[in-house]
Amino acid sequence: MPSPVMTEETLKEQYDILFDNTPCFVAVIDRDFRIIQANRKFRETFGESYGRFCYEMYKDKTERCPNCPAEAAFSTGVEHTSTQTGVDRDGRETHYVVTATPLRGAANGSVKAVMEIAIDVTRLRELEEEKLVAERLAAVGQTVAGLAHGVKNVITGLEGGLYVMKSGLKNADVEQLGKGLSMLDNNIERISHFVKEFLGFAKGRLPQTQWINPNGVARDVVELYRETAARAGIALTAEFQDFIPEAPFDPEGLHTCLANLVSNALDACAMTEKKDARVIVRTKKENDIIIFEVTDNGIGMDCEVKKKVFTNFFSTKGSGKGTGIGLLITKKIVQEHGGRVDVVSEPGQGSTFRLIFPVSRLPNPTNESCAAPRNQAAPALQDEEKAHSRC
Amino acid sequence: MIESRKCKENFMPGSLLSKLKTRIPSETADRNNGHVRVLIIEDEPDIAAYLQILLKEYGFEAACETDATRAIAAAETFRPDVICLDMVMPKKTGLTLFMALKKHPELCHIPVVVVSALHPQRDFDDMPFEDFVRKHGIPAPDVWLEKPIDRAAFLETIRVVIGKKRHESPTFS
């Protein structure tokens, strides 16, 4: 049987090996925020650190970071996790998910130090950003393809007008001549309207993101369409989840998206002769995802239409009632917020459109001096803090 | 006047395509299409009127239906020899109508010429239109013409489709 001294030495050795070889950054921080222990990966990435401040090592700063998870762990005595942005010893921007765990001197004793375990998610973040860029480029490609598609009908109408007019001239048929001219007029007007809408879409506007109450925008849209719905005999109702925290959105962009969806839903209801036509606007937050939902029991869409609604200047509202740009704009704005649009629809039964925004992918507020949300901590300009405690 | 524009790529069975290519252009050709009835199902009134006037000028008997929900009833009443069908329409899409026509006991034999701004392959991402309908046990449309149409090709397509139908259907009068 090994002696107690040997066992202690062996354990110490095993502990050192485990600590040093842990494949993430591990640092133990005292109440002065000085590093009193760091593993090899930490030392290799940030340099020798014993006795130096953690914010100095992680971020090359001279003062504590806002929303520091270690500070939260010291003050609350429970574990905190947050996403942080720092710089490595070569000055490269690095993103981490940091978990700060309080270390107590004895059972139920005061917190003497905090162990910070950080995982480098820089590559993950880069991939997320690359995906966002790819999604935006794909949207541009689809828009260009959609423009060509939308123009085809107008060209056919113009060719038709010209043909009918020539035919009227040839046959000295004044009525047919007038018909041809009217067809030309209609389609020139359509293409003018179409081009103006497309230019507006292509030029767009830079999202002006600020902390807003998501329910507030949804409420405005419901109020905007309340009278229109009432006149059409359609029940427009709101079902908003209480206490959805403020989040960074472009309020005008979000308003446009919801207005497009509600307008489409009312049109879908108007195409049916249902006596109980209804449109419901819902908001909810599930697992850090904010969802806006517009449901109607209108005409619904078959698979052919569902596949096209977001990819083209595609409209099934009938001649002169739409260019199909609304959902394209909606998709663009939602993508700019890092979100996506889902649709569920059955012909004759109705449709549900969902705007799905993971909070972690929402853009930073455009104006740095924007007021912080009233119901959560101010975001650091560089950090995307999502501190939460696990008691 | 003969169209100078190159004939657009259209989807149609190979034998029919080759037959058609040998006969285009012929917009000025035979106008004696005596009593061939064409039903145009197209929600755009201008395009519907255009095709109707064009077909009438070339001797066809043409009718339009701009409301897709009334298209089946229109076909039952008009009893066309060929149907020109748009794809993107409000209330009921061309795909739904095509499936309904091909399942209709009295209308299923009527050749369908799709006239659409959609392309049967490029614009159906998951599955080309032809494969989609075949998956549902329905034959593909006889011809697919992409808008804007080539007039000569359109007129010739109608003639060829009718001729094919007469050839394949001895009961056709």
Coordinates of N, CA and C in Angstrom, one line a residue, chain A residues 234-356:
Chain A
I234 N -63.3 41.1 -41.2 CA -62.3 40.1 -40.7 C -61.9 40.4 -39.3
A235 N -61.9 39.4 -38.4 CA -61.6 39.6 -37.0 C -60.0 39.7 -36.9
L236 N -59.5 40.8 -36.5 CA -58.1 41.0 -36.3 C -57.8 41.0 -34.8
T237 N -57.1 40.1 -34.3 CA -56.8 40.0 -32.8 C -55.3 39.9 -32.5
A238 N -55.0 40.4 -31.3 CA -53.6 40.3 -30.9 C -53.5 39.4 -29.7
E239 N -52.5 38.5 -29.7 CA -52.2 37.7 -28.6 C -50.7 37.8 -28.3
F240 N -50.4 38.8 -27.4 CA -49.0 39.1 -27.1 C -48.6 38.5 -25.8
Q241 N -47.4 37.8 -25.7 CA -46.9 37.3 -24.5 C -46.4 38.5 -23.6
D242 N -46.8 38.4 -22.3 CA -46.4 39.5 -21.5 C -44.9 39.5 -21.2
F243 N -44.3 40.7 -20.9 CA -43.0 40.8 -20.4 C -41.9 40.3 -21.4
I244 N -42.1 40.5 -22.7 CA -40.9 40.2 -23.5 C -39.9 41.3 -23.4
P245 N -38.7 40.9 -23.0 CA -37.7 42.0 -22.7 C -37.4 42.8 -24.0
E246 N -37.0 44.1 -23.8 CA -36.6 44.9 -24.9 C -35.4 44.2 -25.6
A247 N -35.4 44.4 -26.9 CA -34.3 43.8 -27.7 C -33.9 44.7 -28.9
P248 N -32.7 44.6 -29.4 CA -32.3 45.5 -30.5 C -32.9 45.2 -31.8
F249 N -33.8 46.0 -32.3 CA -34.5 45.9 -33.6 C -34.4 47.2 -34.3
D250 N -34.6 47.2 -35.6 CA -34.8 48.4 -36.4 C -36.4 48.5 -36.3
P251 N -36.9 49.4 -35.5 CA -38.4 49.5 -35.4 C -39.1 49.7 -36.7
E252 N -38.6 50.5 -37.6 CA -39.2 50.8 -38.8 C -39.3 49.5 -39.7
G253 N -38.1 48.8 -39.7 CA -38.0 47.6 -40.5 C -38.9 46.5 -40.0
L254 N -39.0 46.4 -38.7 CA -39.9 45.4 -38.0 C -41.3 45.7 -38.3
H255 N -41.6 47.0 -38.3 CA -43.0 47.5 -38.6 C -43.4 47.1 -40.0
T256 N -42.4 47.3 -40.9 CA -42.7 47.0 -42.3 C -43.0 45.5 -42.5
C257 N -42.1 44.7 -41.8 CA -42.3 43.2 -42.0 C -43.7 42.8 -41.5
L258 N -44.1 43.3 -40.3 CA -45.3 42.8 -39.7 C -46.5 43.4 -40.5
A259 N -46.3 44.6 -41.0 CA -47.4 45.2 -41.8 C -47.6 44.4 -43.1
N260 N -46.5 44.0 -43.7 CA -46.6 43.2 -44.9 C -47.4 41.9 -44.6
L261 N -47.0 41.2 -43.5 CA -47.7 40.0 -43.2 C -49.1 40.1 -42.9
V262 N -49.5 41.2 -42.1 CA -50.9 41.4 -41.8 C -51.7 41.8 -43.0
S263 N -51.1 42.6 -43.9 CA -51.8 43.0 -45.1 C -52.0 41.8 -46.0
N264 N -51.0 40.9 -46.1 CA -51.2 39.7 -46.9 C -52.2 38.8 -46.3
A265 N -52.2 38.7 -45.0 CA -53.2 37.8 -44.3 C -54.6 38.3 -44.6
L266 N -54.8 39.6 -44.5 CA -56.1 40.2 -44.8 C -56.6 39.9 -46.2
D267 N -55.6 40.1 -47.1 CA -55.9 39.8 -48.6 C -56.3 38.3 -48.7
A268 N -55.5 37.4 -48.0 CA -55.8 36.0 -48.1 C -57.2 35.7 -47.6
C269 N -57.6 36.4 -46.6 CA -59.0 36.2 -46.0 C -60.0 36.7 -47.0
A270 N -59.7 37.9 -47.6 CA -60.7 38.5 -48.5 C -60.9 37.7 -49.7
M271 N -60.0 36.8 -50.1 CA -60.2 35.9 -51.3 C -61.1 34.8 -51.0
T272 N -61.5 34.6 -49.7 CA -62.4 33.5 -49.4 C -63.8 34.1 -49.1
E273 N -64.8 33.3 -49.0 CA -66.1 33.8 -48.6 C -66.4 33.3 -47.2
K274 N -65.4 33.1 -46.4 CA -65.6 32.5 -45.0 C -66.3 33.6 -44.2
K275 N -67.3 33.2 -43.4 CA -68.0 34.1 -42.5 C -67.1 34.4 -41.2
D276 N -66.2 33.4 -40.9 CA -65.4 33.6 -39.7 C -64.0 33.9 -40.0
A277 N -63.8 34.7 -41.0 CA -62.4 35.1 -41.4 C -61.7 35.8 -40.3
R278 N -60.5 35.3 -40.0 CA -59.7 35.9 -38.9 C -58.2 36.0 -39.1
V279 N -57.6 37.0 -38.5 CA -56.2 37.1 -38.5 C -55.7 37.3 -37.1
I280 N -54.7 36.5 -36.7 CA -54.2 36.7 -35.3 C -52.7 37.0 -35.4
V281 N -52.4 38.1 -34.6 CA -51.0 38.5 -34.5 C -50.5 38.1 -33.1
R282 N -49.4 37.2 -33.1 CA -48.9 36.7 -31.8 C -47.5 37.2 -31.6
T283 N -47.1 37.4 -30.4 CA -45.7 37.5 -30.1 C -45.3 36.6 -28.9
K284 N -44.1 36.1 -28.9 CA -43.7 35.2 -27.8 C -42.2 35.1 -27.8
K285 N -41.7 34.7 -26.6 CA -40.2 34.5 -26.5 C -40.0 33.1 -26.0
E286 N -39.3 32.3 -26.7 CA -39.1 30.9 -26.3 C -37.6 30.6 -26.4
N287 N -37.0 30.2 -25.3 CA -35.5 29.9 -25.3 C -34.7 30.9 -26.0
D288 N -34.8 32.1 -25.6 CA -34.0 33.2 -26.2 C -34.2 33.5 -27.6
I289 N -35.4 33.1 -28.1 CA -35.8 33.4 -29.5 C -37.1 34.2 -29.4
I290 N -37.1 35.4 -30.1 CA -38.3 36.2 -30.2 C -39.0 35.8 -31.4
I291 N -40.3 35.5 -31.3 CA -41.1 35.1 -32.5 C -42.3 36.0 -32.7
F292 N -42.5 36.5 -33.9 CA -43.7 37.2 -34.3 C -44.5 36.2 -35.2
E293 N -45.8 36.1 -35.0 CA -46.5 35.1 -35.8 C -47.8 35.8 -36.3
V294 N -48.1 35.6 -37.6 CA -49.3 36.1 -38.2 C -50.0 34.9 -38.8
T295 N -51.2 34.6 -38.2 CA -52.0 33.5 -38.7 C -53.3 33.9 -39.3
D296 N -53.7 33.3 -40.4 CA -55.0 33.6 -41.0 C -55.7 32.3 -41.4
N297 N -57.0 32.4 -41.5 CA -57.7 31.2 -42.0 C -58.2 31.5 -43.4
G298 N -57.4 32.2 -44.2 CA -57.8 32.6 -45.6 C -57.5 31.5 -46.6
I299 N -57.1 31.9 -47.8 CA -57.1 31.0 -48.9 C -56.0 30.0 -48.9
G300 N -54.9 30.3 -48.1 CA -53.8 29.3 -48.1 C -53.0 29.3 -49.3
M301 N -52.0 28.5 -49.3 CA -51.1 28.4 -50.5 C -50.8 26.9 -50.7
D302 N -50.6 26.5 -52.0 CA -50.1 25.2 -52.2 C -48.6 25.2 -52.3
C303 N -48.0 24.0 -52.5 CA -46.6 23.9 -52.4 C -45.9 24.8 -53.4
E304 N -46.5 24.9 -54.6 CA -45.9 25.7 -55.7 C -45.7 27.2 -55.2
V305 N -46.7 27.7 -54.6 CA -46.7 29.1 -54.2 C -45.7 29.3 -53.0
K306 N -45.8 28.3 -52.1 CA -45.0 28.4 -50.9 C -43.5 28.5 -51.2
K307 N -43.1 27.8 -52.3 CA -41.7 27.7 -52.7 C -41.3 29.1 -53.3
K308 N -42.2 29.8 -53.8 CA -41.9 31.0 -54.6 C -42.0 32.3 -53.8
V309 N -42.8 32.3 -52.7 CA -43.2 33.5 -52.1 C -42.0 34.4 -51.6
F310 N -40.9 33.8 -51.2 CA -39.8 34.6 -50.8 C -38.7 34.8 -51.8
T311 N -38.8 34.2 -53.0 CA -37.7 34.2 -53.9 C -37.9 35.0 -55.1
N312 N -39.1 35.5 -55.3 CA -39.3 36.2 -56.5 C -40.2 37.4 -56.3
F313 N -40.3 38.2 -57.3 CA -41.4 39.2 -57.3 C -42.6 38.5 -57.7
F314 N -43.2 37.8 -56.7 CA -44.2 36.8 -57.0 C -45.4 37.2 -56.3
S315 N -46.5 37.3 -57.0 CA -47.8 37.7 -56.4 C -48.9 36.8 -57.0
T316 N -49.8 36.4 -56.1 CA -50.9 35.7 -56.6 C -52.2 36.5 -56.2
K317 N -52.0 37.8 -56.0 CA -53.1 38.6 -55.6 C -54.0 39.0 -56.7
G318 N -53.5 38.7 -57.9 CA -54.3 39.0 -59.1 C -53.7 40.3 -59.7
S319 N -54.2 40.5 -60.9 CA -53.6 41.6 -61.7 C -53.8 43.0 -61.0
G320 N -52.7 43.7 -61.0 CA -52.7 45.1 -60.5 C -52.8 45.2 -59.0
K321 N -52.8 44.1 -58.2 CA -52.9 44.1 -56.8 C -51.6 43.9 -56.0
G322 N -50.6 43.6 -56.7 CA -49.3 43.4 -56.0 C -48.2 43.0 -56.9
T323 N -47.0 43.4 -56.5 CA -45.8 43.1 -57.3 C -45.1 41.9 -56.7
G324 N -45.5 41.5 -55.5 CA -44.9 40.4 -54.9 C -43.6 40.8 -54.1
I325 N -43.4 42.1 -54.0 CA -42.2 42.6 -53.3 C -42.3 42.5 -51.8
G326 N -43.5 42.5 -51.3 CA -43.6 42.6 -49.8 C -42.9 41.6 -49.0
L327 N -43.0 40.3 -49.4 CA -42.4 39.2 -48.7 C -40.9 39.2 -49.0
L328 N -40.5 39.7 -50.1 CA -39.1 39.8 -50.4 C -38.4 40.8 -49.5
I329 N -39.1 41.9 -49.3 CA -38.6 42.9 -48.4 C -38.6 42.4 -47.0
T330 N -39.6 41.7 -46.6 CA -39.7 41.1 -45.3 C -38.5 40.2 -45.0
K331 N -38.3 39.3 -46.0 CA -37.2 38.4 -45.8 C -35.8 39.1 -45.7
K332 N -35.7 40.1 -46.5 CA -34.4 40.9 -46.4 C -34.2 41.5 -45.0
I333 N -35.3 42.2 -44.5 CA -35.2 42.8 -43.2 C -34.9 41.8 -42.1
V334 N -35.6 40.7 -42.2 CA -35.5 39.7 -41.2 C -34.0 39.1 -41.2
Q335 N -33.5 38.9 -42.4 CA -32.1 38.4 -42.5 C -31.1 39.4 -41.9
E336 N -31.4 40.7 -42.2 CA -30.5 41.8 -41.6 C -30.5 41.7 -40.1
H337 N -31.5 41.1 -39.5 CA -31.6 41.0 -38.0 C -31.1 39.6 -37.6
G338 N -30.5 38.9 -38.6 CA -30.0 37.5 -38.2 C -31.1 36.5 -38.0
G339 N -32.3 36.8 -38.5 CA -33.5 35.9 -38.3 C -33.9 35.2 -39.5
R340 N -35.0 34.5 -39.5 CA -35.5 33.8 -40.6 C -37.0 33.8 -40.6
V341 N -37.6 33.5 -41.8 CA -39.0 33.5 -41.9 C -39.5 32.1 -42.2
D342 N -40.4 31.6 -41.4 CA -41.0 30.3 -41.7 C -42.5 30.4 -42.1
V343 N -42.9 29.5 -43.0 CA -44.3 29.6 -43.4 C -44.9 28.2 -43.4
V344 N -46.1 28.1 -42.8 CA -46.9 26.9 -42.8 C -48.2 27.2 -43.5
S345 N -48.6 26.5 -44.5 CA -49.9 26.9 -45.2 C -50.5 25.6 -45.8
E346 N -51.8 25.7 -45.8 CA -52.6 24.6 -46.5 C -53.6 25.3 -47.4
P347 N -53.7 24.9 -48.6 CA -54.8 25.5 -49.5 C -56.1 25.4 -48.9
G348 N -56.8 26.5 -48.8 CA -58.2 26.5 -48.3 C -58.3 26.6 -46.8
Q349 N -57.2 26.4 -46.1 CA -57.2 26.4 -44.6 C -56.6 27.6 -44.0
G350 N -55.6 28.2 -44.7 CA -55.0 29.4 -44.2 C -53.5 29.3 -44.1
S351 N -52.8 30.3 -43.6 CA -51.4 30.3 -43.5 C -50.9 30.9 -42.2
T352 N -49.7 30.5 -41.8 CA -49.1 31.1 -40.6 C -47.6 31.4 -41.0
F353 N -47.3 32.7 -40.9 CA -46.0 33.2 -41.1 C -45.3 33.5 -39.8
R354 N -44.1 33.1 -39.6 CA -43.4 33.3 -38.4 C -42.1 34.1 -38.7
L355 N -41.9 35.1 -38.0 CA -40.6 35.8 -38.0 C -39.8 35.4 -36.8
I356 N -38.7 34.7 -37.0 CA -38.0 34.1 -35.9 C -36.6 34.7 -35.7

